[in-house]
GROMACS .gro file of C-alpha atoms in nm:
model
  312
    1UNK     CA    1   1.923   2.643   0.075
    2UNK     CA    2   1.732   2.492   0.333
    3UNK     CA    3   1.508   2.204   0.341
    4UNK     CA    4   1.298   1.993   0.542
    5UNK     CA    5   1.312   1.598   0.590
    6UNK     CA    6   1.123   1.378   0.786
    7UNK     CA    7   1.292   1.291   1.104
    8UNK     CA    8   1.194   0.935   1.086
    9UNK     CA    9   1.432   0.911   0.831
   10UNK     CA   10   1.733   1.092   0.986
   11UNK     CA   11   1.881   0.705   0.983
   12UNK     CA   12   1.910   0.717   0.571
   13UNK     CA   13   2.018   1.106   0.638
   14UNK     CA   14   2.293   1.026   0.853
   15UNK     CA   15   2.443   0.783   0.560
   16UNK     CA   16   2.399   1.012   0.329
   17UNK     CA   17   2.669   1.325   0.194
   18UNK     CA   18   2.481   1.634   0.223
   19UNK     CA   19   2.580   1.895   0.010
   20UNK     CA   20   2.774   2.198   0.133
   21UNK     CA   21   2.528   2.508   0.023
   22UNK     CA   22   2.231   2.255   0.154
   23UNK     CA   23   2.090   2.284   0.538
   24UNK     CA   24   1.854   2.010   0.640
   25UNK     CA   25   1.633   2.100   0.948
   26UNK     CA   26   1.432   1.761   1.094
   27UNK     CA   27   1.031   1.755   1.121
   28UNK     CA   28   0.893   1.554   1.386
   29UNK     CA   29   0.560   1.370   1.224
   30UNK     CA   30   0.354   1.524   1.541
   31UNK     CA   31   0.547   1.839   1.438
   32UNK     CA   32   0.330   2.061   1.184
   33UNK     CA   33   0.491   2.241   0.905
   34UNK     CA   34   0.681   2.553   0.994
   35UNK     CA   35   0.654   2.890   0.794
   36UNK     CA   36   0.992   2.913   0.627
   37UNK     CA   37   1.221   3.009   0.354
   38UNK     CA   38   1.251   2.631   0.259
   39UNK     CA   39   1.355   2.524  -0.123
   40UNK     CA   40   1.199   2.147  -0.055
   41UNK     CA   41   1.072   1.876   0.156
   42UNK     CA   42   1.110   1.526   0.200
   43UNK     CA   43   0.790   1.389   0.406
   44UNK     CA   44   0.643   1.081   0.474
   45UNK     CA   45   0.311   0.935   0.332
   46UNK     CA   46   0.156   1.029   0.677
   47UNK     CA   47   0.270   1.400   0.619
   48UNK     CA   48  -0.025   1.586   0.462
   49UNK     CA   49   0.103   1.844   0.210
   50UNK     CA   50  -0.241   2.080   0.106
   51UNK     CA   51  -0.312   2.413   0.065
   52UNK     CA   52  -0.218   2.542   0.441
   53UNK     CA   53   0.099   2.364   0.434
   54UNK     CA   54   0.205   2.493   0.085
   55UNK     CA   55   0.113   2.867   0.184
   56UNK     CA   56   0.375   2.801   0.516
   57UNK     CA   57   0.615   2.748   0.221
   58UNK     CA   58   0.639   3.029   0.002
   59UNK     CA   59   0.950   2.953  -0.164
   60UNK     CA   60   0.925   2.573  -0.219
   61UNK     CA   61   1.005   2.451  -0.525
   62UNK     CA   62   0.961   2.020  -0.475
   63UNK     CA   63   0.776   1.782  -0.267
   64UNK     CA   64   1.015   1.451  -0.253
   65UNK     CA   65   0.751   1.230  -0.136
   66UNK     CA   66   0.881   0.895   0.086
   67UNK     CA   67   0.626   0.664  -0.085
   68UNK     CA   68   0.477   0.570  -0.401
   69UNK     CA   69   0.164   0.679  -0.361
   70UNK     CA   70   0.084   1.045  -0.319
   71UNK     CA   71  -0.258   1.088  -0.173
   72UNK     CA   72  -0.110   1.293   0.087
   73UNK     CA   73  -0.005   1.570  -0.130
   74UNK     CA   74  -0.258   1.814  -0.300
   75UNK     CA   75  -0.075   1.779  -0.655
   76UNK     CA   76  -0.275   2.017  -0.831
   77UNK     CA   77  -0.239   2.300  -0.562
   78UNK     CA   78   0.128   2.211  -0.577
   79UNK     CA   79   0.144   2.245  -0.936
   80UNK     CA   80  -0.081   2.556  -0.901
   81UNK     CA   81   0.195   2.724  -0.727
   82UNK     CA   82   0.500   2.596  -0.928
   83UNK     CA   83   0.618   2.318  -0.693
   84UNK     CA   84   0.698   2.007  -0.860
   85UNK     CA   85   0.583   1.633  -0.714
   86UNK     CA   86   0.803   1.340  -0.676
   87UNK     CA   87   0.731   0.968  -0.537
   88UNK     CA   88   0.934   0.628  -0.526
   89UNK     CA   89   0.842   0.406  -0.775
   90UNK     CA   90   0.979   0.081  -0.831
   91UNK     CA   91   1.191   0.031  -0.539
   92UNK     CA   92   0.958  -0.123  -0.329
   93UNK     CA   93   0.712  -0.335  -0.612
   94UNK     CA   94   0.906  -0.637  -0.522
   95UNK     CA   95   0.882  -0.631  -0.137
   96UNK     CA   96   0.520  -0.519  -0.175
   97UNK     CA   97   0.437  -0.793  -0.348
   98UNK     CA   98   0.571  -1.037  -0.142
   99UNK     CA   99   0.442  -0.913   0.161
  100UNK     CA  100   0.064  -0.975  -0.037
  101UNK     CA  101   0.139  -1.317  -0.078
  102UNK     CA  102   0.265  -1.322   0.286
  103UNK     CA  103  -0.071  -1.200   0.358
  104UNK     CA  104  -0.275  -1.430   0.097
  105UNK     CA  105  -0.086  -1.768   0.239
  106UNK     CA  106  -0.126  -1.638   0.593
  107UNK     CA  107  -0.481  -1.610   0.609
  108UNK     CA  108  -0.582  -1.922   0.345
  109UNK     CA  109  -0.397  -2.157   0.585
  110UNK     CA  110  -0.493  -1.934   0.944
  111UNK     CA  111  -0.153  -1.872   1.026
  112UNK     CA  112  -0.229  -1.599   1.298
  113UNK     CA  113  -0.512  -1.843   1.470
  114UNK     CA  114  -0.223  -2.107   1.482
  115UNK     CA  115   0.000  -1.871   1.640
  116UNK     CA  116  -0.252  -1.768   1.888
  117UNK     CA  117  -0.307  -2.087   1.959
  118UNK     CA  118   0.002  -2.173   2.050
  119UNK     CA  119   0.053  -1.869   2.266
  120UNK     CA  120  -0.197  -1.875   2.468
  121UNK     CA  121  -0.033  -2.199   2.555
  122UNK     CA  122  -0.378  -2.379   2.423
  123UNK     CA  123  -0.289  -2.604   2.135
  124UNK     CA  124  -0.326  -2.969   2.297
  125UNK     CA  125  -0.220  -3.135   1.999
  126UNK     CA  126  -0.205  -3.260   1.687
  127UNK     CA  127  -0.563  -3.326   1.503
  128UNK     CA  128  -0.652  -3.400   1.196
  129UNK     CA  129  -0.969  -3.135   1.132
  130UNK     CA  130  -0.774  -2.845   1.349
  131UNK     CA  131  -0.768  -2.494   1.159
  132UNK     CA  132  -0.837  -2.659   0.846
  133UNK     CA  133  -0.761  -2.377   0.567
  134UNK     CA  134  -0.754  -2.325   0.198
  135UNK     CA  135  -0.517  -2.434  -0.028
  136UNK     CA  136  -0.448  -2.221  -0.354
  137UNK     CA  137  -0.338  -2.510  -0.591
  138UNK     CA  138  -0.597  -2.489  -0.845
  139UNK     CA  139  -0.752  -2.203  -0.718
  140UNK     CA  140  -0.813  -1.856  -0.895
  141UNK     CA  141  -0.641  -1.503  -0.783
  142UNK     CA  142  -0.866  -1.204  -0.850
  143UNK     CA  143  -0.647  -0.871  -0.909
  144UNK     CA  144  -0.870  -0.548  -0.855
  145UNK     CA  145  -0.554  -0.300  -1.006
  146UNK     CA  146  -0.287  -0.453  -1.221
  147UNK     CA  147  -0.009  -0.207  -1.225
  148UNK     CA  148   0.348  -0.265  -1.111
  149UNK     CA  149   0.254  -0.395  -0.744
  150UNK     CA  150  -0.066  -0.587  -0.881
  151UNK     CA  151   0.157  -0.722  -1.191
  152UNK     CA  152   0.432  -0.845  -0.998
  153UNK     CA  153   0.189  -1.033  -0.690
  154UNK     CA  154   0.009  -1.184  -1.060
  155UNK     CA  155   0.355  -1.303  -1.196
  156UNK     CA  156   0.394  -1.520  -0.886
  157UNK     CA  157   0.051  -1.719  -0.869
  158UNK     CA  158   0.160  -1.973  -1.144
  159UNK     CA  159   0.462  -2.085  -0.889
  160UNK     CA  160   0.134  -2.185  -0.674
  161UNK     CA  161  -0.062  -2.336  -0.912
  162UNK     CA  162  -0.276  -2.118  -0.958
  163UNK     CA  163  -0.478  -1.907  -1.240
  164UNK     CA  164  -0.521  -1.517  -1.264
  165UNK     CA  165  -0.764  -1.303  -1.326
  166UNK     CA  166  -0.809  -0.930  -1.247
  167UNK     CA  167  -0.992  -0.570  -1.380
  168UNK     CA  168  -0.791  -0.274  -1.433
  169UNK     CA  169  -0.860   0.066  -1.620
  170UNK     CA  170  -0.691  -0.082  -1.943
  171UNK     CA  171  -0.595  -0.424  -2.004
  172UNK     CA  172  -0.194  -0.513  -1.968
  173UNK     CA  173  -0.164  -0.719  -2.292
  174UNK     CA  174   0.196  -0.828  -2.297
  175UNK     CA  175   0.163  -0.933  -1.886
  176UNK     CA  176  -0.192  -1.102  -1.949
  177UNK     CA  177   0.031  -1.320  -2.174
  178UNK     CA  178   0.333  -1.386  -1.981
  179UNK     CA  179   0.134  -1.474  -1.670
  180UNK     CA  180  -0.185  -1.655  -1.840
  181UNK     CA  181  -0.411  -1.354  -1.660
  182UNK     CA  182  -0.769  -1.307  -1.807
  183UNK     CA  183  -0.924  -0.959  -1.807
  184UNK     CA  184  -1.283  -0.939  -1.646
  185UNK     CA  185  -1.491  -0.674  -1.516
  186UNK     CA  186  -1.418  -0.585  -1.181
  187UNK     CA  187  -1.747  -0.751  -1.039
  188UNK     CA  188  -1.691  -1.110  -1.191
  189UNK     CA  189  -1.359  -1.060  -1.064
  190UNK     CA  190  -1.520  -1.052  -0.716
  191UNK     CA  191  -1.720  -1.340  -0.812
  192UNK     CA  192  -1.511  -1.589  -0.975
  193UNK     CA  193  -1.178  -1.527  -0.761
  194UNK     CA  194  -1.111  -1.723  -0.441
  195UNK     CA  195  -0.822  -1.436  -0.378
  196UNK     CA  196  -0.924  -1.104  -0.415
  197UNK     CA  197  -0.597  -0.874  -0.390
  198UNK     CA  198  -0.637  -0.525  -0.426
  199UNK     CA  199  -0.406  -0.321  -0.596
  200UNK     CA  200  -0.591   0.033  -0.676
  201UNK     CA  201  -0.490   0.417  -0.558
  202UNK     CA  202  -0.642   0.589  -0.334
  203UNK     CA  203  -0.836   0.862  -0.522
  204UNK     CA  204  -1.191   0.996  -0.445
  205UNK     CA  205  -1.350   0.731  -0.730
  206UNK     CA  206  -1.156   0.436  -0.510
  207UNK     CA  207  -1.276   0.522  -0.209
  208UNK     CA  208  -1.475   0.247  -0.005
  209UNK     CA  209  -1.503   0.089  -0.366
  210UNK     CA  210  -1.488  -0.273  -0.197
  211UNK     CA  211  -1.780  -0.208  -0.007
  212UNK     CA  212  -2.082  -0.481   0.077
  213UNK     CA  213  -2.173  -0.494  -0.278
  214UNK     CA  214  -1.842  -0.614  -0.375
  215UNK     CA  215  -1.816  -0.810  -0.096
  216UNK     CA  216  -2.180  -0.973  -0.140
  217UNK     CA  217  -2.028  -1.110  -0.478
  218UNK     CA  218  -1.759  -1.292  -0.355
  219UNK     CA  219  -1.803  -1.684  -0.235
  220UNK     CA  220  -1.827  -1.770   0.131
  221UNK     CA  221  -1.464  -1.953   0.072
  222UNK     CA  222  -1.299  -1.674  -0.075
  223UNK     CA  223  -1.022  -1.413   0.102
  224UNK     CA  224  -0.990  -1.053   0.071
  225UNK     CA  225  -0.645  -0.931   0.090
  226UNK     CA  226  -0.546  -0.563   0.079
  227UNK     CA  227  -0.192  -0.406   0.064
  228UNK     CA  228  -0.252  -0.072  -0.120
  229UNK     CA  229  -0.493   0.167   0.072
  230UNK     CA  230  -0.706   0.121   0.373
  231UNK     CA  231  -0.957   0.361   0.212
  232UNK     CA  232  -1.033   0.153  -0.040
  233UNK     CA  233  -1.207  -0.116   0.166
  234UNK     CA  234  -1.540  -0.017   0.359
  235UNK     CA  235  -1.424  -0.156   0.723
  236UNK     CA  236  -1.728  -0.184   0.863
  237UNK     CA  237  -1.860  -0.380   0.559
  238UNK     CA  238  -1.582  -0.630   0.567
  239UNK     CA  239  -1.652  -0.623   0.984
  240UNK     CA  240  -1.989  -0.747   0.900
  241UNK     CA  241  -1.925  -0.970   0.605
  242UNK     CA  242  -1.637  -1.163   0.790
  243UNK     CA  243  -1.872  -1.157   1.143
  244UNK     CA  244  -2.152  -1.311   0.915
  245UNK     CA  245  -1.898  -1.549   0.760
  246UNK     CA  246  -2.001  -1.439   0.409
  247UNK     CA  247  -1.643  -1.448   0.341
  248UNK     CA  248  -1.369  -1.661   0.429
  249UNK     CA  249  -1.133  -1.421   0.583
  250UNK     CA  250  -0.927  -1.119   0.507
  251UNK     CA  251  -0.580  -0.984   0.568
  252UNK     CA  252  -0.487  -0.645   0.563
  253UNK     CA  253  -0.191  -0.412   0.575
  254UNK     CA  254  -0.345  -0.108   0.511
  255UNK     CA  255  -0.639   0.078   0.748
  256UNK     CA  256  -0.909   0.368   0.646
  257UNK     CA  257  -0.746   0.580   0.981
  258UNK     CA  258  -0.379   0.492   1.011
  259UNK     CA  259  -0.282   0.353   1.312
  260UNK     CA  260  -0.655   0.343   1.443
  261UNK     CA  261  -0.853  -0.017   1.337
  262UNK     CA  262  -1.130  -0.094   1.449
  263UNK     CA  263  -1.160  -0.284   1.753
  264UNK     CA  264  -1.459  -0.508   1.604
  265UNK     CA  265  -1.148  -0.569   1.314
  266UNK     CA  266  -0.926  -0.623   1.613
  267UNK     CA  267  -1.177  -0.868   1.796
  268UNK     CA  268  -1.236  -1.101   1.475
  269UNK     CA  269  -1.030  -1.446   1.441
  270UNK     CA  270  -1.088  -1.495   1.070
  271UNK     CA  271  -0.829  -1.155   0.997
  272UNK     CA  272  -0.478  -1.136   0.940
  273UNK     CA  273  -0.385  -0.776   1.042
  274UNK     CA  274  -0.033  -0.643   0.989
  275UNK     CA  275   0.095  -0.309   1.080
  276UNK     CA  276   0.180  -0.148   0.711
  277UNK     CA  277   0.445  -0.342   0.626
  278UNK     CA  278   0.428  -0.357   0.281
  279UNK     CA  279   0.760  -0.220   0.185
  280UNK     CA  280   0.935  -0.264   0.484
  281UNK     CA  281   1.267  -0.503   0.379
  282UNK     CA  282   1.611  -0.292   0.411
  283UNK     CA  283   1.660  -0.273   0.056
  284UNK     CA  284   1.296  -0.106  -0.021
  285UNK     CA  285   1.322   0.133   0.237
  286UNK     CA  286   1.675   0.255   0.159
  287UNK     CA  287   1.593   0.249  -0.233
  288UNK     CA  288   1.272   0.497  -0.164
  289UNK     CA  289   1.530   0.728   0.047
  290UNK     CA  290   1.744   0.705  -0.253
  291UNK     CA  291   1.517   0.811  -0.540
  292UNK     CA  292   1.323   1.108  -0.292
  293UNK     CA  293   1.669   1.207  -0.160
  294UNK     CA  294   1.803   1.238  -0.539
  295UNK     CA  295   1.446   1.387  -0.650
  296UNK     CA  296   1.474   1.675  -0.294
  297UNK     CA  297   1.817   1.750  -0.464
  298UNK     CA  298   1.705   1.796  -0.878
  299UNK     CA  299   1.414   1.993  -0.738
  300UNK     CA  300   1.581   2.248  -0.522
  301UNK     CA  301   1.836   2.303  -0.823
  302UNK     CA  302   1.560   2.342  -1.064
  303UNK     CA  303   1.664   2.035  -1.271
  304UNK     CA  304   1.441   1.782  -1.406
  305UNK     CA  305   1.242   1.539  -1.182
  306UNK     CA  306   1.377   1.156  -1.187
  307UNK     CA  307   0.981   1.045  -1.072
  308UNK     CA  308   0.775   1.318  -1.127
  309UNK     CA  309   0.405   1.273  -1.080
  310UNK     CA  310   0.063   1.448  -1.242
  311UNK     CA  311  -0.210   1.552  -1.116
  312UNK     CA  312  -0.408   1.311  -1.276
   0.00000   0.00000   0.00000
């Protein structure tokens, strides 16, 4: 059987025993997807899978996707033609939500000013009223999305003193007690919070969702942070609410147009931008190969899915 993997993860591949009966052919991400007898493929998030690229793969039978999300893949025209869906769940909910509090502690107390600053071979000193941030003791952490990511970046705020409160579809009872959390609506979540995180899929109801009227509701001292999807944040709304100093600051991980920002994001001191690193530790990144790699082998044997998803 033949099947097609990513060659940006030919790393993982070259740890990994490959089956006799199974021949892996390598797609470059510039690369599109070839017409072919292939049983399954293992792409990355940045890999669209839709209608074209199914009908290039007649006999495909699963899409092992290198990511938890899945907005890259057309699930229902998968499903439509019998191929079943996996993602990588889990794996990478711990080094996500680190890297959000990275982000939220990085741009309360302008880390990436200070660096510049120091850089650029400018900082003259110790002062007492230079890059004066915010501190998060006693402060309130606004979760737009509470699932495993958003759950695990709420069951940390306590070890910084500070209270949660977020909006999801349906309220997570047994977490809203471990961590304290208080269920809102999703605009007085913008309103009260002096963190908003955002923790939401990208799905055509998400889409620009924190837009300016979300923004408008949140104080002048609070922070935007965003480690799910860039599409979920209006860019050139946050551009104009962070130029107008309506909010604080922002950092982000994720972007609308992957790698393209904005250069008016780009230009703007009160942003913390990282290049989407959210699960990027060793052990993520080799767990996610793991569960795909296991899924791309159930799949092309017609076995059961260990993380299949819906198309809802």
């Amino acid at each position: 059987m033949r099947v097609l993997v990513a060659a940006a993860l030919e790393p993982f591949l070259r740890e990994t025993e490959v089956p006799p009966d199974l021949f892996v052919e390598l797609l470059p991400e510039e690369a599109p997807v070839p017409t072919g007898d292939y049983a399954g493929i293992l792409p990355l998030l940045t890999r669209r899978i839709g209608p074209a690229e199914l009908a290039r793969l007649p006999a495909l039978r699963v899409i092992a996707n290198y990511a938890v999300g899945f907005d890259n893949v057309d699930v229902g025209a998968a499903r439509a033609r019998g191929v079943a869906v996996s993602n990588t769940p889990d794996v990478l909910t711990e080094a996500t939500a680190e890297l959000t509090w990275a982000l939220i502690l990085a741009t309360a107390r302008r880390l990436g000013e200070g660096e510049r600053l120091v850089r650029r071979g400018a900082w003259t000193g110790w002062a007492p009223t230079q890059l004066l941030g915010m501190g998060l003791a006693g402060k309130v952490l606004g979760l737009v999305g509470a699932g495993r990511i958003g759950q695990e970046v709420g069951r940390r705020a306590p070890a910084f003193g500070m209270r949660v409160v977020y909006w999801s579809r349906a309220p997570r009872s047994a977490w809203e007690r471990d961590v304290g959390a208080r269920y809102l609506e999703r605009d007085r979540v913008f309103a009260e919070a002096d963190v908003v995180s955002i923790h939401l899929a990208l799905a055509p109801e998400t889409v620009g969702l924190v837009g300016a009227g979300a923004l408008a509701l949140m104080r002048p001292s609070a922070i935007l942070v965003n480690t799910t999807r860039g599409g979920v944040v209006d860019e050139d709304a946050l551009v104009a609410a962070l130029a107008a100093g309506r909010i604080r600051g922002a950092g982000l991980d994720v972007y609308a147009h992957e790698p393209q920002i904005p250069a008016r994001l780009r230009e703007l001191e009160n942003v913390v931008l990282l290049p989407h690193l959210g699960s990027a530790t060793e052990e993520a990144r080799r767990g996610m190969w793991r569960l795909a790699w296991q899924d791309l082998l159930r799949g092309v044997r017609g076995e059961p899915l260990l993380n299949p998803v819906s198309a809802s």
